[in-house]
Amino acid sequence: MTFPERFSNLPEYAFPRLRRLLDDHAPGGAPLHMTIGEPQHAFPDWVTEVIATHAAEFGKYPPNEGTPELLGAISDWLARRYGVRVDPATQISTLNGTREGLFNAALALCPEQKRGQRPAILTPNPFYQVYAVAALAVGAEPVYVPATAETGFLPDYAALPGELLDRVAIAYLCSPANPQGAVADRDYWADLIRLAEKHDFRIFADECYSEIYRDSPPPGALEVAREIGADPERVLVFHSLSKRSNLPGLRSGFCAGGAESLGHVKRLRSYAGAPLPLPLQRVAERAWADEAHVAESLAQYRRKYAIADEILGTVPGYRPPQGGFFLWLPVADGEAAALKLWRGTGVRVLPGAYLSRAVNGENPGAGYVRVAMVAPEQEMRHGLMRLRDCLYG
Ligand SMILES: Cc1ncc(COP(=O)(O)O)c(C=O)c1O
């Protein structure tokens, strides 16, 4: 029996690795999970109602790319949120959550060669792990670019050598960033889009945390592309109801961008995509049209930011996240800190190295732990106090 080589060097996924690190040790208190970024605020009441009303549609094959009503609701949301009007029929595809979309769009759009050479795909380091797997799946070289304190926790793609940039087919960028909570401002996006124009690559903008932010709504790649008059084919944006609407189990997101690129994404999807069941598309349609539940959830996240600032504000190196729901806390050694915290207090956090790759022996996540602020406020407060006293006391 033979197996493919292309995924053979993938490290074990973060969560089984964490179980291996911690599970042979007894927790030093009531276990509290601050590892997985699974939103826990309530989703809107009407979700169940909409599913029940449309339950008969489980008896139908759903349209691959989304119902016209859902695509229309997404297009209206993009216009309200970013002031960008895209054609719902040609410039949007629904997704089963952004993870599969971030993977499949690379399959649809990464060429076999770029200027006669093996293409490269850029990913920030640390990063959401699907970016690397997508690069390996299409035979591209994944290039891990540090997104550290020195670079404002976003990757400095412009600093890469010109010959490498000429081979780049796709650059992933996550804003607000998981895990660092950094937000790309208008200038960052404009510079990146101009770099993409100069070296002829596409940007895959992972904006799934766009509705969770501290001060003002983070700018999006599509709106900046339009502001600077860039070719709309340069940018694909990826959005999700998992974080915005606290519906990670709905598996509903979308990508939007230039009509030609979206045509390729949709064509692949018509052969190999897994469409979202119709009753769930109805829920998604309602969710994109409603902002009340999003505002309520945002208010809760803002209280959580305030709690984190209050408890950790005096910790050396603490950096309040600008967006998303993770804290990226500096420690001497992330694995040792996660183990100490579990054994000392029962609080479970993720070593930063599990979200990043060592390049030339340097792992930019090694000196961090990632803490998810998803638990109810009181629980989170107690968890952070236990963490502060154990790791920084
Ligand atoms: C940065 C980032 N991108 C994408 C996803 C995928 O989310 P979903 O597939 O639920 O939309 C996640 C989920 O945690 C994430 O953190």
mmCIF file of C-alpha atoms in Angstrom, residues 33-391:
data_model
loop_
_atom_site.group_PDB
_atom_site.id
_atom_site.type_symbol
_atom_site.label_atom_id
_atom_site.label_comp_id
_atom_site.label_asym_id
_atom_site.label_seq_id
_atom_site.Cartn_x
_atom_site.Cartn_y
_atom_site.Cartn_z
ATOM 1 C CA HIS A 33 -10.686 25.097 28.839
ATOM 2 C CA MET A 34 -9.320 28.276 27.286
ATOM 3 C CA THR A 35 -7.862 26.512 24.267
ATOM 4 C CA ILE A 36 -10.341 26.138 21.421
ATOM 5 C CA GLY A 37 -11.756 29.219 19.691
ATOM 6 C CA GLU A 38 -15.310 27.956 19.826
ATOM 7 C CA PRO A 39 -17.692 30.863 20.391
ATOM 8 C CA GLN A 40 -19.966 30.276 23.367
ATOM 9 C CA HIS A 41 -22.259 33.304 23.330
ATOM 10 C CA ALA A 42 -25.888 32.413 22.612
ATOM 11 C CA PHE A 43 -26.912 32.262 18.976
ATOM 12 C CA PRO A 44 -30.150 34.035 18.019
ATOM 13 C CA ASP A 45 -33.466 32.439 19.126
ATOM 14 C CA TRP A 46 -34.888 32.450 15.611
ATOM 15 C CA VAL A 47 -32.303 29.932 14.337
ATOM 16 C CA THR A 48 -34.346 26.937 15.523
ATOM 17 C CA GLU A 49 -37.569 28.454 14.195
ATOM 18 C CA VAL A 50 -36.124 29.026 10.713
ATOM 19 C CA ILE A 51 -34.814 25.443 10.553
ATOM 20 C CA ALA A 52 -38.211 24.062 11.632
ATOM 21 C CA THR A 53 -40.083 26.217 9.113
ATOM 22 C CA HIS A 54 -37.915 24.993 6.258
ATOM 23 C CA ALA A 55 -37.383 21.395 7.471
ATOM 24 C CA ALA A 56 -39.135 19.937 4.386
ATOM 25 C CA GLU A 57 -36.245 21.285 2.312
ATOM 26 C CA PHE A 58 -33.951 18.642 3.817
ATOM 27 C CA GLY A 59 -35.680 16.527 1.156
ATOM 28 C CA LYS A 60 -34.069 18.515 -1.661
ATOM 29 C CA TYR A 61 -30.574 18.801 -3.058
ATOM 30 C CA PRO A 62 -29.409 22.314 -2.194
ATOM 31 C CA PRO A 63 -27.816 24.627 -4.797
ATOM 32 C CA ASN A 64 -24.015 24.391 -4.597
ATOM 33 C CA GLU A 65 -23.242 28.080 -4.674
ATOM 34 C CA GLY A 66 -26.061 29.249 -2.416
ATOM 35 C CA THR A 67 -29.686 30.242 -2.982
ATOM 36 C CA PRO A 68 -30.260 33.577 -4.749
ATOM 37 C CA GLU A 69 -31.799 34.851 -1.489
ATOM 38 C CA LEU A 70 -28.707 33.951 0.545
ATOM 39 C CA LEU A 71 -26.331 35.404 -2.049
ATOM 40 C CA GLY A 72 -28.457 38.578 -2.060
ATOM 41 C CA ALA A 73 -28.319 38.854 1.750
ATOM 42 C CA ILE A 74 -24.519 38.455 1.669
ATOM 43 C CA SER A 75 -24.163 41.071 -1.064
ATOM 44 C CA ASP A 76 -26.322 43.502 0.947
ATOM 45 C CA TRP A 77 -24.197 42.845 4.042
ATOM 46 C CA LEU A 78 -20.961 43.565 2.136
ATOM 47 C CA ALA A 79 -22.500 46.829 0.895
ATOM 48 C CA ARG A 80 -23.597 47.869 4.419
ATOM 49 C CA ARG A 81 -20.402 46.807 6.146
ATOM 50 C CA TYR A 82 -17.779 47.863 3.584
ATOM 51 C CA GLY A 83 -19.588 50.109 1.119
ATOM 52 C CA VAL A 84 -18.699 47.627 -1.652
ATOM 53 C CA ARG A 85 -21.381 46.344 -3.994
ATOM 54 C CA VAL A 86 -20.574 42.959 -5.543
ATOM 55 C CA ASP A 87 -22.751 41.051 -7.991
ATOM 56 C CA PRO A 88 -24.422 38.267 -5.998
ATOM 57 C CA ALA A 89 -24.689 36.036 -9.062
ATOM 58 C CA THR A 90 -21.043 36.132 -10.120
ATOM 59 C CA GLN A 91 -18.885 37.456 -7.290
ATOM 60 C CA ILE A 92 -19.903 35.393 -4.255
ATOM 61 C CA SER A 93 -19.847 31.707 -3.394
ATOM 62 C CA THR A 94 -21.249 30.291 -0.191
ATOM 63 C CA LEU A 95 -18.985 27.960 1.789
ATOM 64 C CA ASN A 96 -19.338 25.311 4.475
ATOM 65 C CA GLY A 97 -17.447 27.578 6.855
ATOM 66 C CA THR A 98 -14.317 29.429 5.801
ATOM 67 C CA ARG A 99 -11.920 26.576 6.526
ATOM 68 C CA GLU A 100 -12.942 24.504 3.518
ATOM 69 C CA GLY A 101 -13.134 27.646 1.391
ATOM 70 C CA LEU A 102 -9.609 28.749 2.292
ATOM 71 C CA PHE A 103 -8.462 25.288 1.190
ATOM 72 C CA ASN A 104 -10.583 24.810 -1.919
ATOM 73 C CA ALA A 105 -10.000 28.307 -3.298
ATOM 74 C CA ALA A 106 -6.266 27.500 -3.417
ATOM 75 C CA LEU A 107 -7.105 24.314 -5.335
ATOM 76 C CA ALA A 108 -9.207 26.330 -7.763
ATOM 77 C CA LEU A 109 -6.819 29.253 -8.230
ATOM 78 C CA CYS A 110 -3.191 28.284 -7.665
ATOM 79 C CA PRO A 111 -1.480 27.697 -11.020
ATOM 80 C CA GLU A 112 0.799 24.671 -11.534
ATOM 81 C CA GLN A 113 3.682 27.030 -12.324
ATOM 82 C CA LYS A 114 4.423 30.706 -11.891
ATOM 83 C CA ARG A 115 6.919 32.200 -14.373
ATOM 84 C CA GLY A 116 8.039 28.660 -15.193
ATOM 85 C CA GLN A 117 8.792 27.790 -11.558
ATOM 86 C CA ARG A 118 7.148 26.090 -8.604
ATOM 87 C CA PRO A 119 4.664 28.590 -7.145
ATOM 88 C CA ALA A 120 4.994 29.820 -3.572
ATOM 89 C CA ILE A 121 2.166 30.493 -1.128
ATOM 90 C CA LEU A 122 2.776 32.970 1.680
ATOM 91 C CA THR A 123 1.356 32.470 5.130
ATOM 92 C CA PRO A 124 1.871 34.471 8.293
ATOM 93 C CA ASN A 125 3.691 32.593 11.040
ATOM 94 C CA PRO A 126 1.918 31.788 13.421
ATOM 95 C CA PHE A 127 -1.199 31.076 11.391
ATOM 96 C CA TYR A 128 -4.459 29.212 10.956
ATOM 97 C CA GLN A 129 -3.214 25.802 9.902
ATOM 98 C CA VAL A 130 -5.317 25.228 6.785
ATOM 99 C CA TYR A 131 -3.187 27.749 4.835
ATOM 100 C CA ALA A 132 -0.168 25.406 4.938
ATOM 101 C CA VAL A 133 -2.169 22.320 4.013
ATOM 102 C CA ALA A 134 -3.681 24.145 1.045
ATOM 103 C CA ALA A 135 -0.179 25.038 -0.183
ATOM 104 C CA LEU A 136 0.992 21.425 0.137
ATOM 105 C CA ALA A 137 -2.146 20.112 -1.590
ATOM 106 C CA VAL A 138 -1.513 22.191 -4.711
ATOM 107 C CA GLY A 139 2.219 21.409 -4.824
ATOM 108 C CA ALA A 140 3.206 24.974 -3.963
ATOM 109 C CA GLU A 141 6.011 25.885 -1.586
ATOM 110 C CA PRO A 142 4.571 27.160 1.697
ATOM 111 C CA VAL A 143 6.585 30.156 2.876
ATOM 112 C CA TYR A 144 6.157 30.972 6.566
ATOM 113 C CA VAL A 145 6.678 34.668 7.212
ATOM 114 C CA PRO A 146 7.139 35.832 10.828
ATOM 115 C CA ALA A 147 4.301 37.911 12.253
ATOM 116 C CA THR A 148 5.960 38.933 15.498
ATOM 117 C CA ALA A 149 6.386 41.931 17.808
ATOM 118 C CA GLU A 150 9.083 43.254 15.416
ATOM 119 C CA THR A 151 6.590 43.357 12.505
ATOM 120 C CA GLY A 152 3.558 44.570 14.466
ATOM 121 C CA PHE A 153 2.237 40.978 14.617
ATOM 122 C CA LEU A 154 1.394 41.034 10.892
ATOM 123 C CA PRO A 155 3.751 39.569 8.266
ATOM 124 C CA ASP A 156 6.060 41.929 6.384
ATOM 125 C CA TYR A 157 5.639 40.334 2.955
ATOM 126 C CA ALA A 158 7.276 43.301 1.222
ATOM 127 C CA ALA A 159 10.583 42.448 2.928
ATOM 128 C CA LEU A 160 10.844 39.114 1.063
ATOM 129 C CA PRO A 161 13.319 38.869 -1.837
ATOM 130 C CA GLY A 162 11.937 39.994 -5.211
ATOM 131 C CA GLU A 163 12.690 36.609 -6.879
ATOM 132 C CA LEU A 164 10.580 34.864 -4.253
ATOM 133 C CA LEU A 165 7.741 37.389 -4.564
ATOM 134 C CA ASP A 166 7.713 36.769 -8.316
ATOM 135 C CA ARG A 167 6.940 33.095 -7.616
ATOM 136 C CA VAL A 168 4.113 33.861 -5.194
ATOM 137 C CA ALA A 169 0.677 32.780 -6.407
ATOM 138 C CA ILE A 170 -1.313 33.405 -3.216
ATOM 139 C CA ALA A 171 -0.692 35.315 0.013
ATOM 140 C CA TYR A 172 -2.901 34.517 3.000
ATOM 141 C CA LEU A 173 -3.556 37.280 5.481
ATOM 142 C CA CYS A 174 -5.784 37.019 8.547
ATOM 143 C CA SER A 175 -7.213 40.245 10.029
ATOM 144 C CA PRO A 176 -8.131 40.442 12.867
ATOM 145 C CA ALA A 177 -5.382 37.896 13.246
ATOM 146 C CA ASN A 178 -5.671 34.544 14.958
ATOM 147 C CA PRO A 179 -3.777 34.213 17.266
ATOM 148 C CA GLN A 180 -2.205 37.658 17.778
ATOM 149 C CA GLY A 181 -5.314 39.895 17.612
ATOM 150 C CA ALA A 182 -3.553 42.383 15.290
ATOM 151 C CA VAL A 183 -5.683 44.301 12.778
ATOM 152 C CA ALA A 184 -4.453 45.277 9.300
ATOM 153 C CA ASP A 185 -5.217 48.976 8.786
ATOM 154 C CA ARG A 186 -6.011 50.629 5.441
ATOM 155 C CA ASP A 187 -2.349 51.372 4.722
ATOM 156 C CA TYR A 188 -1.313 47.783 5.398
ATOM 157 C CA TRP A 189 -3.965 46.461 2.998
ATOM 158 C CA ALA A 190 -3.169 49.082 0.350
ATOM 159 C CA ASP A 191 0.567 48.265 0.492
ATOM 160 C CA LEU A 192 -0.137 44.532 0.284
ATOM 161 C CA ILE A 193 -2.494 44.945 -2.672
ATOM 162 C CA ARG A 194 0.086 47.083 -4.490
ATOM 163 C CA LEU A 195 2.722 44.421 -3.777
ATOM 164 C CA ALA A 196 0.328 41.811 -5.214
ATOM 165 C CA GLU A 197 -0.102 43.948 -8.326
ATOM 166 C CA LYS A 198 3.630 44.422 -8.722
ATOM 167 C CA HIS A 199 4.407 40.701 -8.386
ATOM 168 C CA ASP A 200 1.147 39.413 -9.840
ATOM 169 C CA PHE A 201 -0.295 37.337 -6.998
ATOM 170 C CA ARG A 202 -3.675 36.995 -5.288
ATOM 171 C CA ILE A 203 -4.526 37.828 -1.700
ATOM 172 C CA PHE A 204 -6.737 35.481 0.303
ATOM 173 C CA ALA A 205 -8.056 37.705 3.096
ATOM 174 C CA ASP A 206 -9.298 35.625 6.029
ATOM 175 C CA GLU A 207 -11.675 38.081 7.698
ATOM 176 C CA CYS A 208 -13.680 35.632 9.786
ATOM 177 C CA TYR A 209 -13.073 37.703 12.973
ATOM 178 C CA SER A 210 -14.088 40.987 11.310
ATOM 179 C CA GLU A 211 -17.077 41.577 13.619
ATOM 180 C CA ILE A 212 -15.149 41.108 16.877
ATOM 181 C CA TYR A 213 -13.060 44.193 17.586
ATOM 182 C CA ARG A 214 -12.157 46.601 20.353
ATOM 183 C CA ASP A 215 -12.714 50.095 18.900
ATOM 184 C CA SER A 216 -13.788 50.574 15.300
ATOM 185 C CA PRO A 217 -14.727 47.996 12.659
ATOM 186 C CA PRO A 218 -11.574 46.644 10.955
ATOM 187 C CA PRO A 219 -11.264 47.695 7.299
ATOM 188 C CA GLY A 220 -11.658 44.899 4.760
ATOM 189 C CA ALA A 221 -9.491 43.951 1.805
ATOM 190 C CA LEU A 222 -12.300 44.383 -0.740
ATOM 191 C CA GLU A 223 -13.076 47.937 0.319
ATOM 192 C CA VAL A 224 -9.407 48.976 0.237
ATOM 193 C CA ALA A 225 -8.958 47.308 -3.178
ATOM 194 C CA ARG A 226 -11.831 49.389 -4.464
ATOM 195 C CA GLU A 227 -10.558 52.591 -2.808
ATOM 196 C CA ILE A 228 -7.174 52.304 -4.514
ATOM 197 C CA GLY A 229 -8.655 51.206 -7.831
ATOM 198 C CA ALA A 230 -7.051 47.726 -7.795
ATOM 199 C CA ASP A 231 -8.143 44.926 -10.096
ATOM 200 C CA PRO A 232 -10.964 43.149 -8.194
ATOM 201 C CA GLU A 233 -9.397 39.813 -9.190
ATOM 202 C CA ARG A 234 -6.482 40.513 -6.813
ATOM 203 C CA VAL A 235 -8.458 39.872 -3.649
ATOM 204 C CA LEU A 236 -10.723 37.133 -2.322
ATOM 205 C CA VAL A 237 -12.275 37.745 1.095
ATOM 206 C CA PHE A 238 -13.504 34.951 3.369
ATOM 207 C CA HIS A 239 -16.226 35.485 5.963
ATOM 208 C CA SER A 240 -18.072 33.202 8.345
ATOM 209 C CA LEU A 241 -21.092 33.023 10.612
ATOM 210 C CA SER A 242 -19.073 30.910 13.068
ATOM 211 C CA LYS A 243 -17.710 33.914 14.976
ATOM 212 C CA ARG A 244 -20.020 36.711 13.816
ATOM 213 C CA SER A 245 -23.222 34.920 14.767
ATOM 214 C CA ASN A 246 -21.933 32.332 17.274
ATOM 215 C CA LEU A 247 -22.889 29.535 14.881
ATOM 216 C CA PRO A 248 -19.719 27.434 14.431
ATOM 217 C CA GLY A 249 -21.863 24.306 14.028
ATOM 218 C CA LEU A 250 -23.924 25.780 11.185
ATOM 219 C CA ARG A 251 -20.833 25.552 8.925
ATOM 220 C CA SER A 252 -21.725 28.600 6.900
ATOM 221 C CA GLY A 253 -19.485 31.202 5.316
ATOM 222 C CA PHE A 254 -18.756 32.755 1.959
ATOM 223 C CA CYS A 255 -15.987 34.047 -0.236
ATOM 224 C CA ALA A 256 -16.250 37.053 -2.520
ATOM 225 C CA GLY A 257 -14.003 38.726 -5.059
ATOM 226 C CA GLY A 258 -13.500 39.187 -8.787
ATOM 227 C CA ALA A 259 -16.006 37.441 -11.049
ATOM 228 C CA GLU A 260 -13.346 35.531 -12.973
ATOM 229 C CA SER A 261 -11.726 34.119 -9.829
ATOM 230 C CA LEU A 262 -15.108 33.315 -8.323
ATOM 231 C CA GLY A 263 -16.043 31.564 -11.572
ATOM 232 C CA HIS A 264 -13.115 29.174 -11.006
ATOM 233 C CA VAL A 265 -14.050 28.637 -7.347
ATOM 234 C CA LYS A 266 -17.654 27.908 -8.273
ATOM 235 C CA ARG A 267 -16.750 25.584 -11.128
ATOM 236 C CA LEU A 268 -14.635 23.394 -8.834
ATOM 237 C CA ARG A 269 -17.413 23.532 -6.277
ATOM 238 C CA SER A 270 -19.967 22.297 -8.814
ATOM 239 C CA TYR A 271 -17.906 19.097 -9.164
ATOM 240 C CA ALA A 272 -16.527 18.563 -5.688
ATOM 241 C CA GLY A 273 -18.224 20.967 -3.281
ATOM 242 C CA ALA A 274 -20.418 19.980 -0.363
ATOM 243 C CA PRO A 275 -23.372 22.378 -0.415
ATOM 244 C CA LEU A 276 -25.002 23.627 2.768
ATOM 245 C CA PRO A 277 -28.454 22.030 3.380
ATOM 246 C CA LEU A 278 -31.269 24.350 2.315
ATOM 247 C CA PRO A 279 -32.798 24.924 5.778
ATOM 248 C CA LEU A 280 -29.338 26.004 6.966
ATOM 249 C CA GLN A 281 -28.963 28.339 3.986
ATOM 250 C CA ARG A 282 -32.240 29.935 5.150
ATOM 251 C CA VAL A 283 -30.733 30.483 8.602
ATOM 252 C CA ALA A 284 -27.606 31.993 7.029
ATOM 253 C CA GLU A 285 -29.743 34.328 4.906
ATOM 254 C CA ARG A 286 -31.491 35.624 8.017
ATOM 255 C CA ALA A 287 -28.228 35.929 9.950
ATOM 256 C CA TRP A 288 -26.467 38.096 7.340
ATOM 257 C CA ALA A 289 -29.513 40.379 7.270
ATOM 258 C CA ASP A 290 -29.569 40.906 11.050
ATOM 259 C CA GLU A 291 -27.158 43.080 13.034
ATOM 260 C CA ALA A 292 -28.902 43.102 16.425
ATOM 261 C CA HIS A 293 -27.468 39.762 17.540
ATOM 262 C CA VAL A 294 -24.008 40.761 16.283
ATOM 263 C CA ALA A 295 -24.072 43.976 18.337
ATOM 264 C CA GLU A 296 -25.113 42.025 21.441
ATOM 265 C CA SER A 297 -22.257 39.563 21.043
ATOM 266 C CA LEU A 298 -19.768 42.375 20.372
ATOM 267 C CA ALA A 299 -20.819 44.089 23.611
ATOM 268 C CA GLN A 300 -19.973 40.870 25.473
ATOM 269 C CA TYR A 301 -16.555 40.637 23.795
ATOM 270 C CA ARG A 302 -15.837 44.243 24.731
ATOM 271 C CA ARG A 303 -16.552 43.414 28.367
ATOM 272 C CA LYS A 304 -14.130 40.503 27.993
ATOM 273 C CA TYR A 305 -11.418 42.794 26.604
ATOM 274 C CA ALA A 306 -11.938 45.041 29.642
ATOM 275 C CA ILE A 307 -11.666 42.067 32.022
ATOM 276 C CA ALA A 308 -8.432 40.920 30.336
ATOM 277 C CA ASP A 309 -6.965 44.445 30.550
ATOM 278 C CA GLU A 310 -7.939 44.728 34.212
ATOM 279 C CA ILE A 311 -6.410 41.384 35.204
ATOM 280 C CA LEU A 312 -3.374 41.264 32.923
ATOM 281 C CA GLY A 313 -2.695 44.971 32.326
ATOM 282 C CA THR A 314 0.375 45.002 34.587
ATOM 283 C CA VAL A 315 1.885 41.803 33.164
ATOM 284 C CA PRO A 316 5.124 42.678 31.328
ATOM 285 C CA GLY A 317 4.595 42.341 27.573
ATOM 286 C CA TYR A 318 0.775 42.139 27.801
ATOM 287 C CA ARG A 319 -0.701 43.540 24.600
ATOM 288 C CA PRO A 320 -4.451 44.189 24.442
ATOM 289 C CA PRO A 321 -5.754 42.520 21.260
ATOM 290 C CA GLN A 322 -7.291 44.916 18.710
ATOM 291 C CA GLY A 323 -9.693 42.261 17.460
ATOM 292 C CA GLY A 324 -10.710 38.599 17.640
ATOM 293 C CA PHE A 325 -11.101 36.731 20.904
ATOM 294 C CA PHE A 326 -7.611 35.443 21.650
ATOM 295 C CA LEU A 327 -4.925 36.649 24.004
ATOM 296 C CA TRP A 328 -1.384 35.994 22.801
ATOM 297 C CA LEU A 329 0.605 36.087 25.999
ATOM 298 C CA PRO A 330 4.400 36.156 26.188
ATOM 299 C CA VAL A 331 6.032 33.492 28.383
ATOM 300 C CA ALA A 332 9.540 32.004 28.519
ATOM 301 C CA ASP A 333 8.459 28.689 26.953
ATOM 302 C CA GLY A 334 4.867 28.070 25.779
ATOM 303 C CA GLU A 335 4.815 24.303 26.342
ATOM 304 C CA ALA A 336 6.362 24.552 29.805
ATOM 305 C CA ALA A 337 3.924 27.349 30.720
ATOM 306 C CA ALA A 338 0.859 25.399 29.494
ATOM 307 C CA LEU A 339 1.949 22.363 31.512
ATOM 308 C CA LYS A 340 2.707 24.418 34.634
ATOM 309 C CA LEU A 341 -0.670 26.146 34.391
ATOM 310 C CA TRP A 342 -2.576 22.881 33.957
ATOM 311 C CA ARG A 343 -0.778 21.136 36.802
ATOM 312 C CA GLY A 344 -0.941 24.173 39.054
ATOM 313 C CA THR A 345 -4.486 25.427 38.399
ATOM 314 C CA GLY A 346 -6.442 23.256 35.899
ATOM 315 C CA VAL A 347 -6.547 26.073 33.332
ATOM 316 C CA ARG A 348 -5.865 24.783 29.825
ATOM 317 C CA VAL A 349 -4.216 27.028 27.216
ATOM 318 C CA LEU A 350 -2.475 26.312 23.917
ATOM 319 C CA PRO A 351 1.320 26.580 23.479
ATOM 320 C CA GLY A 352 1.999 29.113 20.729
ATOM 321 C CA ALA A 353 4.469 26.792 18.989
ATOM 322 C CA TYR A 354 1.564 24.501 18.047
ATOM 323 C CA LEU A 355 0.249 27.281 15.784
ATOM 324 C CA SER A 356 3.524 28.157 14.092
ATOM 325 C CA ARG A 357 6.451 26.573 12.247
ATOM 326 C CA ALA A 358 10.128 26.659 13.026
ATOM 327 C CA VAL A 359 12.054 28.329 10.208
ATOM 328 C CA ASN A 360 15.865 28.126 10.400
ATOM 329 C CA GLY A 361 15.498 26.791 13.934
ATOM 330 C CA GLU A 362 13.377 29.773 15.080
ATOM 331 C CA ASN A 363 9.757 29.177 16.066
ATOM 332 C CA PRO A 364 8.034 32.568 16.415
ATOM 333 C CA GLY A 365 5.264 31.076 18.591
ATOM 334 C CA ALA A 366 7.530 29.291 21.061
ATOM 335 C CA GLY A 367 7.518 32.105 23.623
ATOM 336 C CA TYR A 368 3.721 32.484 23.774
ATOM 337 C CA VAL A 369 0.531 30.826 24.916
ATOM 338 C CA ARG A 370 -2.835 31.414 23.239
ATOM 339 C CA VAL A 371 -5.834 31.975 25.480
ATOM 340 C CA ALA A 372 -9.390 31.952 24.094
ATOM 341 C CA MET A 373 -11.796 34.438 25.701
ATOM 342 C CA VAL A 374 -14.921 32.460 24.920
ATOM 343 C CA ALA A 375 -16.050 31.187 28.355
ATOM 344 C CA PRO A 376 -18.752 33.093 30.263
ATOM 345 C CA GLU A 377 -17.426 36.292 31.866
ATOM 346 C CA GLN A 378 -17.111 35.080 35.461
ATOM 347 C CA GLU A 379 -15.449 31.858 34.408
ATOM 348 C CA MET A 380 -13.078 33.746 32.156
ATOM 349 C CA ARG A 381 -12.263 36.217 34.938
ATOM 350 C CA HIS A 382 -11.380 33.422 37.350
ATOM 351 C CA GLY A 383 -9.380 31.606 34.667
ATOM 352 C CA LEU A 384 -7.305 34.697 33.895
ATOM 353 C CA MET A 385 -6.684 35.368 37.592
ATOM 354 C CA ARG A 386 -5.461 31.792 38.063
ATOM 355 C CA LEU A 387 -3.298 32.191 34.954
ATOM 356 C CA ARG A 388 -1.805 35.518 36.088
ATOM 357 C CA ASP A 389 -0.974 34.239 39.555
ATOM 358 C CA CYS A 390 0.518 30.996 38.262
ATOM 359 C CA LEU A 391 2.536 32.307 35.293
#
